[in-house]
């Protein structure tokens, strides 16, 4: 049968998340499924901004967020871990005019073991919900994990609930937050399915091939999946929350590797008469072994899990955390440590909220006054608290609480 | 990302519904979207059986159906309009052992105007429900029509309800029949969506490319749609009917052009641990202009609509129905008419239940005793009754009745 070409292919291909092989070889590869960098300093994010066509976050945008919300900026924003965006100014324009918007983020429940790196986008999302006081939808893509991993549908669905408990433990407001499993929600919302369908009608195999690197042997579930990650960007997918309104703007905080999904989403939005979702991109938490890869849930020694004991955390940091220190104490005293490649120091920039103390540590370590062991001791203390506090809060999350967050319902918001 | 090849590709390619171009040109093309034949006698169904790899229905199978049900055979079965099958013997084995099975058929609601040709598969389905006394699910693929046609999702959904009224007017038993719109049911049944997903994980782009002729510019909705037409073949898609049982056999009466969907379905069934659906294939009702194409809802003069007046029916048959009669009355008396190409006679074989009378007409027309005008007069009378009776029964179908048939619920059946 005749196939009509769909406009926007070129556009998408230009912004393509895939990197040409020759560059890959010598440099970095960032896709929704793989993150590697050729440099010990980690991913070159400026290069990624140029490649993805997003906008670098400059001080004036940070100042504007502080100004319009009257709330202090998050340390992940001031320290550049929220480094790139798309159309956040439009969201702030709307907010200043008292116009509504909502937050959307997600998680692929591929395993029970979430690690501290998984906390980053949710910490930022929680902060955004607090300062803007807006509704939030969190998608758990259990269908994606069923399609990509060697998991049964039932196991993927179970993992979604386990991960929901970790997410809820971060303290999201149940009155303003809807967490959903694709496998359950698609099967309980005709409006979500219709929104999926409308996206599916606008996107060709050519486009997903270019954006995600799909091929002829890709299963048809993976090929249509991008429409499922796109759908929550549109308020039409949640009539119980937005009362059927299709024009409410969306802001998506996510790690930069998810951007290809939303470039596709932004490309189709105008053709569906929906507003383009805005984005806030975060950097990756490096693997313990070094910033050339991100922390991975499937690599036990590269990650600090949200279930690790104090002893395990201490051991992993001391044993595996890549050090920017010198070979001997003498050398270290003389030359100082290199914070640009030191994983323990990088982690402190994510998890130590006190700017002054972080600055002191930076100076002391760089000058050689502070040894790697002392630096790691600081980090161990902080991560032990982060994880043990998380374990405590997660214990409080009952199945009833999960059910409450995951029940399609009206949310409380003032517009 | 690495793509694993899925077994069964070759298998499916061998049974491929597409015909090589060189053959197409000189001969017939039968796909879910196009039916054309190079012969005035219409589609060569024996050739189709060989090409699709199905089984011709012989007298012994007809005898067995009569024997196990104790009911007379339908004239569409004895006259060869139900001409091919897959695994119907397994259904009869199960039935004889008192094992349950269910019926599944469907309709793509592309327009309000259904024509008499659309009645055929439903007439057969109704007969099967009556003689076997089994539950029936009828899928209205409004999502398919949204994806393939220039239709809004809302309009496609509306047409599904209009078509449901025509289907209900055939007299299906509301206690044993569930009619569903994909757009509504997928969004209200997590089990249906999970069954779709399981099929989607087993089928690659290569496979749907081979079976359906999809290409790089095909939208991703069309690419994954075959999983949606496959899902109702499995009892796991209807927990409200089958109480969660995944092992109940399915029999699908459908026009032969739908077979490619179910070859794919039968290929994946064993990998999902589900029984392969059995099939009964029907021939096409020819267009008025001749058997080289089937009746088409989009071609007003090729079709008798279920809304036509007696005058319209009379005019269309007299004006357009391709005649196997001779040029002059004298020649006709001398040479007789050719029933093999006469569309009015073909229609009588579909709609005239009286075998003896049909035989008399065949002899009278072939011998030249009966003229084309007299033959058409017989057909006009029958079609006027078929359509006016249908209009009468459709008037009785209220929105409440439609709602009742389309509400997911338990059905009454004795197993």
XYZ file of N, CA and C in Angstrom, chain A residues 1-6 33 142-154 157 181-191 193-194 196-209 212-228 246 264, chain B residues 1-6 33 142-154 157 181-191 193-194 196-209 212-228 246 264:
402
model
N 0.840 -1.202 0.000
C 0.000 0.000 0.000
C 0.873 1.249 0.000
N 0.341 2.337 -0.518
C 1.130 3.564 -0.651
C 1.447 4.138 0.736
N 2.674 4.574 0.936
C 3.080 5.184 2.214
C 3.383 6.652 2.005
N 2.711 7.513 2.765
C 2.997 8.945 2.625
C 4.204 9.278 3.511
N 5.125 10.048 2.973
C 6.260 10.485 3.801
C 5.736 11.489 4.827
N 6.352 11.501 5.994
C 5.921 12.434 7.043
C 6.951 13.547 7.166
N 20.592 4.074 25.636
C 21.009 2.744 26.091
C 22.485 2.647 26.426
N 7.561 0.012 32.454
C 7.720 -1.445 32.608
C 7.549 -2.155 31.266
N 6.731 -1.545 30.371
C 6.580 -2.158 29.036
C 7.910 -2.088 28.274
N 8.598 -0.937 28.376
C 9.906 -0.805 27.717
C 10.870 -1.881 28.214
N 10.928 -2.047 29.528
C 11.893 -3.009 30.072
C 11.529 -4.433 29.670
N 10.214 -4.724 29.598
C 9.791 -6.042 29.111
C 10.293 -6.247 27.682
N 10.199 -5.205 26.845
C 10.588 -5.333 25.436
C 12.099 -5.410 25.254
N 12.847 -4.680 26.095
C 14.299 -4.601 25.892
C 15.072 -5.659 26.669
N 14.537 -6.086 27.806
C 15.295 -6.987 28.677
C 14.700 -8.390 28.646
N 15.459 -9.323 29.210
C 14.963 -10.690 29.341
C 14.144 -10.781 30.627
N 12.981 -10.115 30.600
C 12.099 -10.020 31.772
C 10.691 -10.438 31.353
N 9.957 -11.095 32.228
C 8.544 -11.363 31.929
C 7.760 -10.072 32.182
N 6.590 -9.967 31.555
C 5.745 -8.776 31.749
C 5.412 -8.625 33.237
N 5.162 -9.760 33.876
C 4.756 -9.726 35.281
C 5.904 -9.236 36.174
N 6.424 -5.528 35.745
C 5.381 -4.791 36.470
C 5.684 -4.751 37.968
N 2.460 2.956 36.046
C 3.084 1.884 35.276
C 2.414 1.888 33.911
N 3.217 1.890 32.834
C 2.628 1.848 31.483
C 1.683 0.664 31.348
N 2.131 -0.498 31.814
C 1.319 -1.703 31.624
C -0.052 -1.574 32.248
N -0.133 -0.846 33.355
C -1.445 -0.652 33.992
C -2.181 0.551 33.424
N -1.475 1.678 33.265
C -2.178 2.919 32.918
C -2.664 2.924 31.470
N -1.842 2.427 30.532
C -2.300 2.376 29.131
C -3.572 1.547 29.057
N -3.621 0.492 29.880
C -4.797 -0.368 29.915
C -5.931 0.178 30.759
N -5.792 1.416 31.232
C -6.914 1.989 32.000
C -7.218 3.418 31.572
N -6.598 3.876 30.465
C -6.853 5.243 30.016
C -6.988 5.333 28.501
N -8.228 5.305 28.003
C -8.410 5.471 26.552
C -7.756 6.753 26.027
N -7.713 7.795 26.839
C -7.128 9.054 26.377
C -5.613 8.953 26.211
N -4.086 6.161 25.403
C -3.894 5.353 24.187
C -4.136 6.201 22.942
N -5.137 7.062 22.964
C -5.399 7.919 21.796
C -4.249 8.888 21.555
N -1.123 8.330 22.351
C -0.082 7.469 21.765
C -0.312 7.315 20.264
N -1.555 6.971 19.913
C -1.906 6.724 18.506
C -1.619 7.950 17.643
N -1.962 9.125 18.178
C -1.757 10.354 17.398
C -0.270 10.574 17.143
N 0.567 10.268 18.131
C 2.016 10.369 17.927
C 2.461 9.320 16.914
N 1.947 8.094 17.051
C 2.350 6.997 16.153
C 2.037 7.291 14.693
N 0.983 8.079 14.462
C 0.593 8.392 13.082
C 1.548 9.403 12.450
N 2.278 10.153 13.287
C 3.174 11.226 12.803
C 4.624 10.804 12.686
N 4.975 9.625 13.157
C 6.389 9.229 13.201
C 6.599 7.989 12.343
N 7.587 8.062 11.441
C 7.842 6.931 10.549
C 8.984 6.059 11.068
N 9.114 4.871 10.458
C 10.233 3.992 10.796
C 11.554 4.695 10.516
N 11.602 5.434 9.378
C 12.801 6.211 9.059
C 13.243 7.083 10.219
N 12.277 7.734 10.852
C 12.617 8.661 11.928
C 13.166 7.924 13.141
N 12.484 6.877 13.592
C 12.979 6.168 14.787
C 14.285 5.430 14.479
N 14.465 5.058 13.216
C 15.733 4.450 12.801
C 16.852 5.461 12.996
N 16.966 6.486 17.057
C 17.273 5.451 18.060
C 18.133 4.310 17.519
N 18.423 4.349 16.208
C 19.266 3.307 15.648
C 18.564 1.963 15.504
N 17.222 2.003 15.410
C 16.496 0.748 15.192
C 16.824 0.181 13.811
N 16.684 -1.128 13.663
C 16.959 -1.782 12.384
C 15.847 -2.737 12.003
N 16.072 -3.468 10.900
C 15.039 -4.382 10.387
C 14.735 -5.510 11.355
N 15.703 -5.853 12.226
C 15.448 -6.970 13.146
C 14.956 -6.469 14.510
N 14.678 -5.157 14.601
C 14.089 -4.627 15.834
C 12.638 -5.081 15.928
N 12.205 -5.483 17.123
C 10.821 -5.943 17.261
C 9.879 -4.731 17.183
N 8.656 -4.992 16.732
C 7.708 -3.891 16.467
C 7.295 -3.175 17.749
N 7.470 -3.836 18.885
C 7.166 -3.172 20.158
C 8.160 -2.049 20.440
N 9.449 -2.331 20.206
C 10.465 -1.289 20.412
C 10.237 -0.147 19.428
N 9.851 -0.491 18.208
C 9.686 0.532 17.162
C 8.595 1.530 17.540
N 7.522 1.040 18.163
C 6.441 1.981 18.505
C 6.593 2.545 19.924
N 7.537 1.995 20.714
C 7.673 2.468 22.096
C 7.893 3.979 22.242
N 8.695 4.609 21.371
C 8.912 6.059 21.580
C 7.612 6.865 21.699
N 6.537 6.389 21.083
C 5.258 7.110 21.210
C 4.731 7.030 22.645
N 5.129 5.977 23.362
C 4.657 5.786 24.741
C 5.433 6.687 25.698
N -5.936 20.150 26.677
C -4.846 19.598 25.856
C -3.708 20.610 25.689
N 12.033 14.002 19.345
C 10.969 13.444 18.513
C 9.616 14.004 18.947
N 21.860 -0.041 19.538
C 21.808 -1.166 20.476
C 21.690 -2.468 19.703
N 22.199 -3.515 20.267
C 22.204 -4.798 19.557
C 20.779 -5.326 19.392
N 20.474 -5.853 18.226
C 19.142 -6.408 17.975
C 19.249 -7.915 17.780
N 18.495 -8.678 18.566
C 18.523 -10.130 18.388
C 17.534 -10.494 17.283
N 17.935 -11.357 16.386
C 16.988 -11.818 15.358
C 15.931 -12.680 16.043
N 14.732 -12.640 15.545
C 13.652 -13.448 16.120
C 13.383 -14.633 15.200
N -5.370 -4.811 2.057
C -5.757 -3.475 1.550
C -6.178 -3.469 0.098
N -10.970 0.667 15.096
C -11.025 2.115 14.844
C -9.625 2.726 14.881
N -8.719 2.117 15.674
C -7.341 2.624 15.693
C -6.677 2.401 14.328
N -6.906 1.232 13.727
C -6.352 0.948 12.398
C -6.837 1.992 11.391
N -8.131 2.254 11.398
C -8.678 3.192 10.412
C -8.155 4.599 10.641
N -7.954 4.963 11.923
C -7.347 6.267 12.221
C -5.948 6.338 11.609
N -5.192 5.233 11.727
C -3.809 5.230 11.241
C -3.725 5.192 9.719
N -4.665 4.460 9.079
C -4.573 4.271 7.633
C -5.309 5.339 6.833
N -6.378 5.870 7.413
C -7.233 6.792 6.645
C -7.060 8.223 7.129
N -7.603 9.155 6.338
C -7.605 10.559 6.736
C -8.815 10.807 7.635
N -8.759 10.220 8.827
C -9.869 10.268 9.796
C -9.326 10.751 11.133
N -10.116 11.535 11.861
C -9.706 11.876 13.229
C -9.992 10.666 14.125
N -9.295 10.598 15.264
C -9.509 9.493 16.206
C -10.978 9.480 16.650
N -11.511 10.659 16.848
C -12.882 10.772 17.351
C -13.880 10.268 16.297
N -13.763 6.507 16.039
C -14.461 5.913 17.177
C -15.981 5.961 16.972
N -14.381 -1.639 20.640
C -13.579 -0.671 19.888
C -12.171 -0.734 20.463
N -11.157 -0.871 19.584
C -9.774 -0.894 20.087
C -9.484 0.336 20.933
N -9.900 1.505 20.429
C -9.563 2.750 21.128
C -10.100 2.761 22.549
N -11.252 2.131 22.759
C -11.799 2.086 24.120
C -11.272 0.890 24.906
N -11.249 -0.303 24.279
C -10.946 -1.508 25.052
C -9.466 -1.593 25.444
N -8.558 -1.221 24.521
C -7.130 -1.244 24.874
C -6.908 -0.336 26.081
N -7.637 0.791 26.103
C -7.525 1.727 27.212
C -8.322 1.329 28.431
N -8.887 0.120 28.438
C -9.605 -0.317 29.646
C -9.275 -1.745 30.014
N -8.253 -2.323 29.354
C -7.889 -3.700 29.683
C -6.380 -3.901 29.721
N -5.788 -3.821 30.920
C -4.345 -4.086 31.023
C -3.963 -5.448 30.444
N -4.863 -6.429 30.539
C -4.529 -7.761 30.018
C -4.453 -7.774 28.496
N -3.563 -5.166 26.703
C -2.302 -4.477 26.371
C -1.100 -5.391 26.600
N -1.131 -6.169 27.665
C -0.005 -7.089 27.917
C 0.088 -8.153 26.829
N -0.883 -7.764 23.720
C -0.307 -7.028 22.579
C 1.208 -6.959 22.695
N 1.671 -6.566 23.888
C 3.112 -6.394 24.127
C 3.866 -7.697 23.876
N 3.271 -8.806 24.342
C 3.944 -10.101 24.184
C 4.089 -10.449 22.710
N 3.065 -10.124 21.924
C 3.160 -10.348 20.476
C 4.216 -9.410 19.883
N 4.205 -8.156 20.309
C 5.145 -7.159 19.768
C 6.599 -7.539 20.009
N 6.841 -8.263 21.106
C 8.223 -8.646 21.428
C 8.716 -9.774 20.509
N 7.769 -10.502 19.897
C 8.120 -11.667 19.057
C 8.174 -11.362 17.569
N 7.757 -10.164 17.162
C 7.638 -9.868 15.731
C 8.576 -8.718 15.369
N 9.396 -8.921 14.337
C 10.352 -7.877 13.939
C 9.812 -7.062 12.761
N 10.487 -5.929 12.513
C 10.137 -5.110 11.347
C 10.289 -5.926 10.072
N 11.352 -6.740 10.005
C 11.533 -7.627 8.853
C 10.291 -8.433 8.557
N 9.689 -8.966 9.610
C 8.526 -9.834 9.417
C 7.328 -9.056 8.876
N 7.004 -7.924 9.514
C 5.832 -7.163 9.042
C 6.101 -6.549 7.665
N 7.372 -6.281 7.377
C 7.730 -5.795 6.045
C 7.390 -6.872 5.021
N 3.276 -7.583 5.244
C 2.326 -6.502 4.937
C 2.883 -5.471 3.957
N 4.143 -5.632 3.572
C 4.719 -4.692 2.620
C 5.020 -3.323 3.213
N 5.202 -3.260 4.538
C 5.565 -1.985 5.162
C 6.953 -1.552 4.698
N 7.200 -0.232 4.721
C 8.502 0.293 4.315
C 9.035 1.276 5.332
N 10.174 1.912 4.987
C 10.818 2.851 5.910
C 9.953 4.066 6.204
N 9.038 4.404 5.277
C 8.216 5.601 5.508
C 6.859 5.244 6.112
N 6.689 3.964 6.495
C 5.467 3.567 7.198
C 5.502 4.128 8.614
N 4.383 4.659 9.084
C 4.374 5.214 10.440
C 4.430 4.072 11.462
N 4.967 4.374 12.637
C 5.230 3.330 13.634
C 3.930 2.737 14.183
N 2.824 3.472 14.033
C 1.535 2.932 14.461
C 1.110 1.772 13.586
N 1.270 1.936 12.263
C 0.923 0.845 11.346
C 1.830 -0.352 11.600
N 3.105 -0.073 11.873
C 4.083 -1.156 12.048
C 3.712 -2.048 13.225
N 3.196 -1.427 14.312
C 2.861 -2.268 15.480
C 1.404 -2.731 15.456
N 0.591 -2.195 14.531
C -0.829 -2.569 14.520
C -1.091 -4.079 14.424
N -0.327 -4.837 13.606
C -0.642 -6.265 13.521
C -0.738 -6.972 14.879
N -0.016 -6.466 15.871
C -0.101 -7.084 17.209
C -1.486 -6.860 17.818
N -2.151 -5.790 17.393
C -3.475 -5.470 17.934
C -4.545 -6.342 17.291
N -5.678 -18.845 29.697
C -4.899 -18.436 28.519
C -4.884 -19.539 27.464
N 0.805 -14.561 10.863
C 1.751 -13.987 11.827
C 1.371 -14.416 13.247
